[in-house]
Coordinates of C-alpha atoms in Angstrom, one line a residue:
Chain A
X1 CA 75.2 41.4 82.6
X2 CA 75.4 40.7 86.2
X3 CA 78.5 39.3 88.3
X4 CA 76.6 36.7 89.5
X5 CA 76.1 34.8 86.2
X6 CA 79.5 33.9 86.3
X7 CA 80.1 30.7 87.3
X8 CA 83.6 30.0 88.5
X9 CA 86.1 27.9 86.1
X10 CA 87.0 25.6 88.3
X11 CA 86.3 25.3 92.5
X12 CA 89.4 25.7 94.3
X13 CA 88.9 23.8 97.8
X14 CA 91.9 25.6 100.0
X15 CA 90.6 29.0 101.7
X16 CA 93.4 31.0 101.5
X17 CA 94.8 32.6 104.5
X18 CA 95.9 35.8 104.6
X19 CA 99.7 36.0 104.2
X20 CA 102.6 38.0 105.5
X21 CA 102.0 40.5 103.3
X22 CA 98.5 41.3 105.0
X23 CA 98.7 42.6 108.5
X24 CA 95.4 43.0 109.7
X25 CA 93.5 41.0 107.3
X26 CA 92.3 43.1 104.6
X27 CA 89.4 42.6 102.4
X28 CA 89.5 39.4 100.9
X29 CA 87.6 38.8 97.6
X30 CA 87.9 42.4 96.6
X31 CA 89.9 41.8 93.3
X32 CA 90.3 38.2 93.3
X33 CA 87.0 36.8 92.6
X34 CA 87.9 33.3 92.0
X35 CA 91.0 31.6 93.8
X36 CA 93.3 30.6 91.3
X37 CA 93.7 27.5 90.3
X38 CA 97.4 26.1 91.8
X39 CA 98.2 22.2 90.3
X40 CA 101.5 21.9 91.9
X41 CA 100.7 21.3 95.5
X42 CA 104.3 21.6 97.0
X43 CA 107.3 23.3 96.2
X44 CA 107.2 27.2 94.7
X45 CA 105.0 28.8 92.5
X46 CA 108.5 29.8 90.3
X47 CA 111.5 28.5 90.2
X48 CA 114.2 29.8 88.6
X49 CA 117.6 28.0 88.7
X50 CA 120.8 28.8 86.9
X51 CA 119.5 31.2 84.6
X52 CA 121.6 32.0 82.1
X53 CA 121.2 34.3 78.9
X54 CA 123.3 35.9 76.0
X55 CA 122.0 38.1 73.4
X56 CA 125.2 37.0 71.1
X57 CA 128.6 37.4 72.6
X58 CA 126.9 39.6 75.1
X59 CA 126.0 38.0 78.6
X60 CA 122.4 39.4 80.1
X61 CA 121.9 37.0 83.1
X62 CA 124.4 35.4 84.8
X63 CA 123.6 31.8 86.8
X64 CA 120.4 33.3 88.4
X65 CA 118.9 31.3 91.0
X66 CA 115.7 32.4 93.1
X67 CA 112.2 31.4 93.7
X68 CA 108.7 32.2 94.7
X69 CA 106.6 31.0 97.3
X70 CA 102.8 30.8 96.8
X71 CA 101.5 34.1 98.1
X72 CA 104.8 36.0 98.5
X73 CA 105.4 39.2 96.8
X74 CA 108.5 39.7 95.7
X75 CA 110.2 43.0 94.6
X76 CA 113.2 43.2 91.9
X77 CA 115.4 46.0 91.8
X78 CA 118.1 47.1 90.6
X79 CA 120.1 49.6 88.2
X80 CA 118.7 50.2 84.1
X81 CA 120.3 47.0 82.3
X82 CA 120.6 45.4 85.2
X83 CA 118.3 42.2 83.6
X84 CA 115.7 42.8 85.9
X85 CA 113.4 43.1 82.7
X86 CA 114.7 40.3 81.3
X87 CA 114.6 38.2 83.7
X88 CA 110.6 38.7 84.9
X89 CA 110.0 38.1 80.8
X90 CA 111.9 34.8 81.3
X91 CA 109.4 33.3 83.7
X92 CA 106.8 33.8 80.9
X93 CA 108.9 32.9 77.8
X94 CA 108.6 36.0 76.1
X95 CA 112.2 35.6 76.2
X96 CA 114.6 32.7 75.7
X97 CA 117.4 32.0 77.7
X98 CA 120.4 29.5 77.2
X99 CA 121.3 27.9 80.4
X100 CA 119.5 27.0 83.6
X101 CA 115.4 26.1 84.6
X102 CA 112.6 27.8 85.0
X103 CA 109.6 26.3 86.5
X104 CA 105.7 27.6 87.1
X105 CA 103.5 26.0 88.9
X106 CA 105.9 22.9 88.3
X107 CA 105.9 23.3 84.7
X108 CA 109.0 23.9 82.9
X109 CA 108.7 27.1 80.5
X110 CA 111.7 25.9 78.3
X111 CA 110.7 22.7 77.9
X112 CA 109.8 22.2 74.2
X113 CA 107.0 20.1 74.9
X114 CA 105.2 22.7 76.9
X115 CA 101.8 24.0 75.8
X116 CA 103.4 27.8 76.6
X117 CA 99.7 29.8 75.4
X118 CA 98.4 27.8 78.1
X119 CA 100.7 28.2 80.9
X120 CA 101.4 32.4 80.2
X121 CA 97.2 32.2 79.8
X122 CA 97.9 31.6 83.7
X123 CA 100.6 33.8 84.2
X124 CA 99.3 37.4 84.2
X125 CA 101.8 39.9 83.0
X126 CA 101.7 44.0 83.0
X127 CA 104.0 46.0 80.9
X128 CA 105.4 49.4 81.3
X129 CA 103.7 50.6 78.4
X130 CA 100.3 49.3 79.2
X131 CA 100.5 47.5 75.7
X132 CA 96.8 47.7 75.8
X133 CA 95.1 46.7 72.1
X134 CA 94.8 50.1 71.1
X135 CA 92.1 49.5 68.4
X136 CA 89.9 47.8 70.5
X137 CA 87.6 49.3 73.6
X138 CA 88.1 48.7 76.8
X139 CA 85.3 45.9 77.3
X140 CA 87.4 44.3 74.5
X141 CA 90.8 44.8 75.8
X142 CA 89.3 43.2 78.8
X143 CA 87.2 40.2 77.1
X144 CA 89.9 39.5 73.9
X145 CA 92.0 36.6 75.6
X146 CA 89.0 35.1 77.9
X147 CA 87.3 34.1 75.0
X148 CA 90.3 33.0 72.6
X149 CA 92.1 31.4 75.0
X150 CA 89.9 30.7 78.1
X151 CA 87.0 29.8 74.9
X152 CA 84.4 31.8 77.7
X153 CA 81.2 32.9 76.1
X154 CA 80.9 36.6 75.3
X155 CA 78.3 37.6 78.1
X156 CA 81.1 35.7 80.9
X157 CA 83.6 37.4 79.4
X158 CA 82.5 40.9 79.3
X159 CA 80.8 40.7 82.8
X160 CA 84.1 39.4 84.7
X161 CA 86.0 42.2 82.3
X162 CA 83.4 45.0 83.8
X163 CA 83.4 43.6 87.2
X164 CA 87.4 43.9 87.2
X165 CA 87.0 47.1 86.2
X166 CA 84.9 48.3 88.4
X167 CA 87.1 46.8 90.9
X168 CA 89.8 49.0 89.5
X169 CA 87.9 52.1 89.7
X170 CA 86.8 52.7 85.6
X171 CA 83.4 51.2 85.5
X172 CA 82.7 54.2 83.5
X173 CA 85.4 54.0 80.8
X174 CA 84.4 50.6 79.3
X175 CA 83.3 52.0 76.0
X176 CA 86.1 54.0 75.7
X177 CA 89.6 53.2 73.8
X178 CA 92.9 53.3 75.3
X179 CA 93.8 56.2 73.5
X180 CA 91.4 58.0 75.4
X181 CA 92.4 57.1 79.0
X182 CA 95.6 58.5 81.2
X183 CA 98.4 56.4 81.6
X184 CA 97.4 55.7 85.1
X185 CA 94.2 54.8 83.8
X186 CA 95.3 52.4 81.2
X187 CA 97.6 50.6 83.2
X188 CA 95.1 50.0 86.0
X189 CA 93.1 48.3 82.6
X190 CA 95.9 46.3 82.2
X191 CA 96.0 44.7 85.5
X192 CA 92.4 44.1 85.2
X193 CA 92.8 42.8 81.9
X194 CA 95.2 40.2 83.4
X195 CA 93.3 39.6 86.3
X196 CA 90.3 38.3 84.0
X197 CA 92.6 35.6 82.7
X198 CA 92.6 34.1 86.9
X199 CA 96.0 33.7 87.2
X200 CA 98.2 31.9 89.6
X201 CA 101.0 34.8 89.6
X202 CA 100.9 38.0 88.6
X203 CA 104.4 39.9 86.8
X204 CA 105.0 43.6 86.7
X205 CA 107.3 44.6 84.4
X206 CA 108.4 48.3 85.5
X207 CA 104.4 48.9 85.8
X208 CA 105.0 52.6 87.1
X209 CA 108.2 54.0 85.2
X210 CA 106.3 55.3 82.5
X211 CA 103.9 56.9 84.4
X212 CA 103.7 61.1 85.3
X213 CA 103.9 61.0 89.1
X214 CA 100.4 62.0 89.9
X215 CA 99.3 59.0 88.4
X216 CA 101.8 56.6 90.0
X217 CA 99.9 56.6 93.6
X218 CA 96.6 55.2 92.2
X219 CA 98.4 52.1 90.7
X220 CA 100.7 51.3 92.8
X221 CA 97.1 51.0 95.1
X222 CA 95.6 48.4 92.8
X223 CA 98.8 46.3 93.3
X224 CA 99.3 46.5 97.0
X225 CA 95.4 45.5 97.7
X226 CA 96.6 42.5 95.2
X227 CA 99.2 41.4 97.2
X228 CA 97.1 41.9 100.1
X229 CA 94.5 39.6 99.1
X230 CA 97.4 37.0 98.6
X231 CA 98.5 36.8 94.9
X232 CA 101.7 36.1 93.9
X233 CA 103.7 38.6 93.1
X234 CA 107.0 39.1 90.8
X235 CA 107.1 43.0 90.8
X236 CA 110.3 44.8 88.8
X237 CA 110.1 48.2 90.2
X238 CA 111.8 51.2 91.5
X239 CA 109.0 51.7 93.9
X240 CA 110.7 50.7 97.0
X241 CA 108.3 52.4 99.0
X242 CA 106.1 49.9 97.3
X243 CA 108.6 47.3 98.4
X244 CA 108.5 48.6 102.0
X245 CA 105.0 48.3 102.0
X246 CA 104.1 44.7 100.7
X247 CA 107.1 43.4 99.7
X248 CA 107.8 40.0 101.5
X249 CA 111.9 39.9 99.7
X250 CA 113.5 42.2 97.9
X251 CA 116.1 40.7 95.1
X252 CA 118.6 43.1 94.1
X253 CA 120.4 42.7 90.6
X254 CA 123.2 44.5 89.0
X255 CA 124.6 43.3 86.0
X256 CA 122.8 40.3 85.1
X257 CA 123.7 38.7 88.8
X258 CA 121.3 38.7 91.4
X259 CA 123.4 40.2 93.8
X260 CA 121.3 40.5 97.1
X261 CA 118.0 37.9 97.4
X262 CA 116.9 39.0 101.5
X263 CA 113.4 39.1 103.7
X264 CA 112.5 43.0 103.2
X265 CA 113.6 44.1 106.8
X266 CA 117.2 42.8 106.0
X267 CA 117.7 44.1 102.7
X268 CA 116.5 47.7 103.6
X269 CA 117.9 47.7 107.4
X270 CA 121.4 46.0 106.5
X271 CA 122.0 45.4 103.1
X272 CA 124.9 43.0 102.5
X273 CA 126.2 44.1 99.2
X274 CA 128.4 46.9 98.6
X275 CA 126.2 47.3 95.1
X276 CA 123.0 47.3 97.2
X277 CA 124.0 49.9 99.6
X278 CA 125.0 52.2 96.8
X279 CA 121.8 51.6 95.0
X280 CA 119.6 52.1 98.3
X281 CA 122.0 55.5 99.1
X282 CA 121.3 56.5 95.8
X283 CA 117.7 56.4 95.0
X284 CA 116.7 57.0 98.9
X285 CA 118.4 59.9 98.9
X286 CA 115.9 61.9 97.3
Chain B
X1 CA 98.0 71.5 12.8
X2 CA 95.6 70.7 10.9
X3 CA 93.5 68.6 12.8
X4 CA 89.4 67.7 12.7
X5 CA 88.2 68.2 15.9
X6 CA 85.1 66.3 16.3
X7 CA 83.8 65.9 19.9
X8 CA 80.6 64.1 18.8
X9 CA 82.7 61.0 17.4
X10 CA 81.9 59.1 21.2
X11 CA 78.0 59.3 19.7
X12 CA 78.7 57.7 16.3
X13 CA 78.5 54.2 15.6
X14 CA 81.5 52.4 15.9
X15 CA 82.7 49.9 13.0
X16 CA 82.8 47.2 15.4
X17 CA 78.9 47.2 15.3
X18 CA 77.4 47.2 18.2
X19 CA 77.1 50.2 19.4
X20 CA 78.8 53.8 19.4
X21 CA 82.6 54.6 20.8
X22 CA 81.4 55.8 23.7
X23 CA 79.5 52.0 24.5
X24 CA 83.4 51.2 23.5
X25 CA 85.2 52.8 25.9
X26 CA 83.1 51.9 28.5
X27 CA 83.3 48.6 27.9
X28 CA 86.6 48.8 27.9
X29 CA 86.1 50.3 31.6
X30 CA 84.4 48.1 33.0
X31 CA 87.0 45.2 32.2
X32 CA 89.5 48.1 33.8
X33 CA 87.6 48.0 36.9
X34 CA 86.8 44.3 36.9
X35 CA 90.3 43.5 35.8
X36 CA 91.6 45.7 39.1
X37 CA 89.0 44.1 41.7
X38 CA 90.2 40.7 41.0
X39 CA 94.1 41.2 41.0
X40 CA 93.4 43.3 44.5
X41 CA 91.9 40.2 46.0
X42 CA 95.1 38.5 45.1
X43 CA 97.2 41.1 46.0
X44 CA 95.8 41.4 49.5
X45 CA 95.7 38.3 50.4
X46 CA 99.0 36.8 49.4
X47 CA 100.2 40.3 49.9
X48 CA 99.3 39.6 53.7
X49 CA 100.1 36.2 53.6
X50 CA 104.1 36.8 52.3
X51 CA 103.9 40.1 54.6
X52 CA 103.3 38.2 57.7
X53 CA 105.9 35.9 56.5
X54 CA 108.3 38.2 56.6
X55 CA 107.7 39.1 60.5
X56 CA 107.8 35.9 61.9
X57 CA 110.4 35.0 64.0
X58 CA 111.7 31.0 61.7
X59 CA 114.0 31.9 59.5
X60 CA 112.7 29.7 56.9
X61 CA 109.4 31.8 56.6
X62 CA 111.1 34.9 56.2
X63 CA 113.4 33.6 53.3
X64 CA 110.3 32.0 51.9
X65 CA 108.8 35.7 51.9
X66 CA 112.1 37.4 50.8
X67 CA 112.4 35.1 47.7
X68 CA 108.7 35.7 47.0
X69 CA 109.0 39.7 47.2
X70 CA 112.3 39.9 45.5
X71 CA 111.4 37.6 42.6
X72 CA 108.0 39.9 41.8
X73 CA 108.9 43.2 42.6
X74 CA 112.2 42.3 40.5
X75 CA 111.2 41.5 37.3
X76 CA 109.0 44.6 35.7
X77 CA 105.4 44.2 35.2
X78 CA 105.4 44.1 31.0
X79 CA 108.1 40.6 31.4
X80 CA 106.1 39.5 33.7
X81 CA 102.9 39.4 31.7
X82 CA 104.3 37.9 28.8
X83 CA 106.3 35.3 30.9
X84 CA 102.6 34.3 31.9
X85 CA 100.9 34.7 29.0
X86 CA 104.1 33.6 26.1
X87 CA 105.8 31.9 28.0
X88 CA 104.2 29.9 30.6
X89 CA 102.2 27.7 28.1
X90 CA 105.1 26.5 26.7
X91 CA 107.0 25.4 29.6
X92 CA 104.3 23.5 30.9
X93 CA 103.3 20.3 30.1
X94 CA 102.0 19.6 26.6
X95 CA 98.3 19.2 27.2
X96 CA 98.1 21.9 30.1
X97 CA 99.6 24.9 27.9
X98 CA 96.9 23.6 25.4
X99 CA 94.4 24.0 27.7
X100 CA 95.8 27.4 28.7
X101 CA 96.5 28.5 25.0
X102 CA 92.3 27.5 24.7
X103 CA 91.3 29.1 27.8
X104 CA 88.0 31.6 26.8
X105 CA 88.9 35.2 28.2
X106 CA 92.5 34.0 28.9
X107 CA 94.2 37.7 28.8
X108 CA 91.5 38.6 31.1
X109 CA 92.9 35.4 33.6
X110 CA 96.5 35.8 32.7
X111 CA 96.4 40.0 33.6
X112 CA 94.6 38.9 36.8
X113 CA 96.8 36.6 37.8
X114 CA 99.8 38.2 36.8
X115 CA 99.0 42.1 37.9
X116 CA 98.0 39.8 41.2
X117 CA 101.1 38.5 42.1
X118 CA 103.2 41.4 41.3
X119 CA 101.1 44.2 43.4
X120 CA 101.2 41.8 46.0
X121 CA 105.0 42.0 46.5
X122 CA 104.4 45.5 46.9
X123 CA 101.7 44.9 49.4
X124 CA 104.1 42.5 51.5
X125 CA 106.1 44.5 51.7
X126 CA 103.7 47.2 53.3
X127 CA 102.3 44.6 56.0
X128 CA 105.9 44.3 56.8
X129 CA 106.2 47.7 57.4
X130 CA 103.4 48.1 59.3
X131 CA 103.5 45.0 61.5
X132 CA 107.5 46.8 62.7
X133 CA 106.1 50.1 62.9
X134 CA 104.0 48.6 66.1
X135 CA 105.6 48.4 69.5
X136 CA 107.6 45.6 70.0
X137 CA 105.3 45.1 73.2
X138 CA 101.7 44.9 71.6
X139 CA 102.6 41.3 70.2
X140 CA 104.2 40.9 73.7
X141 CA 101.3 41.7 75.4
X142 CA 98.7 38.9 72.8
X143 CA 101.9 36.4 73.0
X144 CA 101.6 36.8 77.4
X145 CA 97.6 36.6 77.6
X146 CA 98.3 32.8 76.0
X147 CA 96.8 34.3 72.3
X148 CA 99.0 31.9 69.7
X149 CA 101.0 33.4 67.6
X150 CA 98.4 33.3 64.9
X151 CA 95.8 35.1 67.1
X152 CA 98.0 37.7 67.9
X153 CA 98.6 38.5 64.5
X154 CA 94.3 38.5 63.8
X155 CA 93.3 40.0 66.6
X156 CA 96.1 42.4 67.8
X157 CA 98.9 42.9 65.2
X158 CA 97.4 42.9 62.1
X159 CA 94.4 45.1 62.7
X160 CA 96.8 48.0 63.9
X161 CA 99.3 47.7 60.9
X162 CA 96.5 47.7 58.2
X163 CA 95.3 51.0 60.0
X164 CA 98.7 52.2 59.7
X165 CA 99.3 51.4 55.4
X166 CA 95.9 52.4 55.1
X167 CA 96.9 55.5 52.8
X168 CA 99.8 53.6 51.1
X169 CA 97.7 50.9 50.5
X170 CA 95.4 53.5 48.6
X171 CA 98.5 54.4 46.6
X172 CA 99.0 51.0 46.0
X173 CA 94.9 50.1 44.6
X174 CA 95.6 53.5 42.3
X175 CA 98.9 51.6 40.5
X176 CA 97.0 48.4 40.3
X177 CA 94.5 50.2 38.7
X178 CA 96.2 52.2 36.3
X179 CA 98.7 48.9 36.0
X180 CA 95.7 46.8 34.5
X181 CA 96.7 49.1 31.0
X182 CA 99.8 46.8 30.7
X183 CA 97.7 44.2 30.1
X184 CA 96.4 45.5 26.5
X185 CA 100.0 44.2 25.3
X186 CA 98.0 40.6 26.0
X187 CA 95.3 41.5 24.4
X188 CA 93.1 42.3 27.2
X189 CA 90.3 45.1 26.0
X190 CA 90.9 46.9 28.6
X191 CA 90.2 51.0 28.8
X192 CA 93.7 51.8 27.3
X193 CA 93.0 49.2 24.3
X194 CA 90.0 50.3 23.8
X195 CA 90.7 53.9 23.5
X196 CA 93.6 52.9 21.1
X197 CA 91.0 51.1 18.8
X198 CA 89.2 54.3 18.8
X199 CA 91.9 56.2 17.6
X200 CA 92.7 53.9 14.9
X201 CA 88.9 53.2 13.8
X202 CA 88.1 57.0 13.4
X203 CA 91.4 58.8 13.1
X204 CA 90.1 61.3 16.2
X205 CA 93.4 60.6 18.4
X206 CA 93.0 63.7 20.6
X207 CA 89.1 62.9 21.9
X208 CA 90.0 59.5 22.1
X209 CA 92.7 59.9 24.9
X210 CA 91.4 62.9 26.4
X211 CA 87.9 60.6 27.0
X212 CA 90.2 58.0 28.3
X213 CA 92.3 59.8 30.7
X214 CA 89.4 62.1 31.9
X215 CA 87.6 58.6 32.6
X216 CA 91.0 57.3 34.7
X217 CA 90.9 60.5 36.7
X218 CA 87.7 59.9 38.0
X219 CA 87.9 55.9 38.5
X220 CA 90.6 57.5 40.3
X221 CA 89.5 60.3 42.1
X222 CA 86.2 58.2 43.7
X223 CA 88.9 55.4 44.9
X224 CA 90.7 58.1 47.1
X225 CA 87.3 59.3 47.9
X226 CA 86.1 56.0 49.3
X227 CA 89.5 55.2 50.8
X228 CA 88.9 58.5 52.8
X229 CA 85.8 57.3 53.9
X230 CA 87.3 54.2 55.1
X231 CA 90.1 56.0 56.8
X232 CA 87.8 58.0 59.0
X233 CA 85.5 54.8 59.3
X234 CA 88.1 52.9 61.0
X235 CA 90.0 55.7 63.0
X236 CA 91.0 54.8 66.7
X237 CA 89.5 56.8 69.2
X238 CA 91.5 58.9 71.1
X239 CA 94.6 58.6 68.7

């Protein structure tokens, strides 16, 4: 059951630098164990172009068009059925849309020829609700998709699951069930649990909005040392001082258009929209 | 009334001839209880099978599963055994309902097969159930780790929703149970036909019903018993 026996799944040659995101650079290697494996060598780690999407007659997403760089975090915002949601689960395939592209790692999510369990086994993705497998422990929740997806061995599994979550703070819980943590708790196993996959981007869904405020502090800290160690990040959240802190752009949406797509220091000092300013006044206010 | 009560009848010998009423009736148990096993594992598995059907996002899997439930739950269980066991045969081909009309034991097969089918469209339609009751983002969460949608359902979905039917489920083993009496119609020696023959061998109708429905209650009573062991076996921490 030691860290060590874990041998990586494949060597990644670049040593990452530390990006934007880290001023001063922070402690590298602290939750990223292994680099994760990037094929495409140029061009973003997500692309999304003309997005479209309609759940009937009714229009969700409207011609969106953005990207991600390798490294960057990037915040979403925006009002409640703005698509923000929908969007992130777009980049995945947990949802379908009609019109438009979506790449990962050059890879083309809609493309019917796509092996999709493999390419969301390298996209990591934490929900609002945690969604942790409530009938299994912890060590499982942590260890289920290594070794049915990744095909690791039990002992690899359950050591890089335990080493995440000491990482995360819960050594201690492993034995326990989900029903049995906080909220803060289980959705700092989340991340973990989608940390163990190594993947190439990580996507928050809304990961604090069903949280109790004294909890929101101590996840919101797993993610920010994430993005400081240089993952890619797709976050939808109403955290902007989450946004202020890491964030390298800030899209705005309101909707089903991305309204505002700006470097963080233009999209809080002069946002251009009249949408964004409102939605800035508004929950800044407080 | 004027009625001969005689409680010692299970100890006499009855004219069958091997044996006394009581060896009878629990003969007639034990192809009860045998009878009930088998159609359970049917039930459960196709049960699952046409319950998981009907969750599925392809259309054509979930009208495969509608037709299934609709057709079995539809039709009520005492046509149904004799369209297996009368009618079946016939509509075959010649030298198949032959071999069916010859089978040894063939009520025994026939009630299996048939009590099988039709608890299972009862039990599909419980999977359903459960499987919706779960939040929409637990096969979300399998689905975005890169499980396959039929390792989501094994590992993640389907563990939950039979924790949740669980006690409906139970209900469910009790009718199959009590369902395999349908089956004396096909002359399957069950408990119910046994306890029939009884009555007509020795005339003692009141001890021959009362044995047989105290002997139900218990069947009964130590099936809820072990499904509450069960229940607390496989309880979620924390929930």
């Amino acid at each position: 059951m030691t860290s060590s026996a874990m041998p990586p799944v494949s060597p990644v040659s670049e040593p990452q630098a530390a990006t934007d995101a880290a001023p001063g650079t922070g402690p590298v290697g602290t939750l990223l164990t292994e680099r994760p494996p990037v094929t495409a060598t140029t061009g973003p780690m997500i692309a999304i172009d003309d997005v479209s999407k309609w759940y009937g007659d009714f229009q969700v997403l409207t011609n969106c068009t953005t990207s991600v760089t390798k490294g960057e975090v990037v915040v979403v915002c925006g009002p409640s059925g703005s698509g923000k949601s929908t969007l992130i689960k777009c980049v995945n395939a947990l949802e379908p849309f009609q019109k438009g592209q979506i790449t990962v790692d050059g890879t083309r999510v809609a493309d019917k020829k796509t092996n999709l369990p493999k390419l969301r086994s390298r996209v990591g993705m934490v929900f609002q609700h945690f969604e942790l497998f409530p009938h299994l422990s912890i060590t499982d929740n942590l260890s289920l998709a290594q070794r049915k997806v990744l095909g690791r061995p039990k002992a690899e599994a359950e050591a890089k699951g335990l080493a995440l979550l000491e990482r995360v703070g819960l050594k201690a819980h492993a034995h326990k069930f989900p029903g049995q943590l906080s909220g803060g708790q289980q959705q700092r196993v989340a991340i973990a649990r989608a940390l163990a996959m190594n993947p190439i981007v990580m996507l928050f869904d809304e990961p604090t909005s069903a949280l109790d405020p004294e909890m929101v502090g101590e996840v919101l800290d797993v993610m920010v040392e994430l993005a400081r160690e240089g993952m890619t990040m797709m976050v939808v959240t109403h955290e902007m001082g989450f946004a202020r802190k890491v964030a390298n752009r800030v899209i705005f949406m309101d909707k089903g258009e991305i309204v505002e797509d700006a470097q963080k220091e233009e999209f809080f000092g002069s946002p251009r929209s009249e949408r964004a300013q409102t939605f800035l006044s508004r929950i800044l206010s407080h | 009334m004027n009625y001969n009560w005689n409680w010692g009848i299970f100890f006499e010998a009855s004219p069958e001839g091997n044996g006394t009423y009581a060896d009878m009736l629990l003969s007639g148990l034990m192809w009860t209880i045998v009878t009930a096993l088998c159609a359970w594992v049917i039930a459960f598995a196709v049960g699952s099978v046409i319950g998981v059907l009907r969750t599925l996002p392809g259309r054509g899997a979930q009208m495969v599963g509608n037709a299934y439930v609709e057709l079995f739950r539809n039709i009520p269980l005492l046509v149904q055994m004799f369209l297996w066991y009368f009618v079946l045969p016939e509509v075959l081909p010649e030298s198949w309902g032959t071999w069916l009309k010859q089978l040894p034991n063939a009520p025994f097969y026939t009630a299996v097969v048939c009590l099988g089918f039709f608890t299972a469209s009862r039990v599909a339609e419980q999977v359903r159930a459960g499987i919706q009751a779960l939040p929409r983002g637990q096969r979300m969460a399998g689905t975005a780790l890169g499980l396959t949608t039929a390792q989501t359902y094994r590992y993640v979905l389907l563990p939950n929703a039979y924790r949740i039917i669980l006690p409906p489920l139970t209900s469910e083993f009790l009718n199959n149970l009590k369902n395999t009496s349908v089956a004396l119609t096909i002359g399957l020696l069950e408990l119910t036909a046994r306890a029939r023959a009884m009555q007509e061998f020795s005339f003692q109708v009141f001890e021959a019903f009362t044995a047989a429905t105290v002997i139900y209650i218990i069947i009964n009573l130590i099936v809820v018993t072990v499904a509450g062991v069960i229940e607390r076996r496989v309880a979620v921490p924390g929930r």
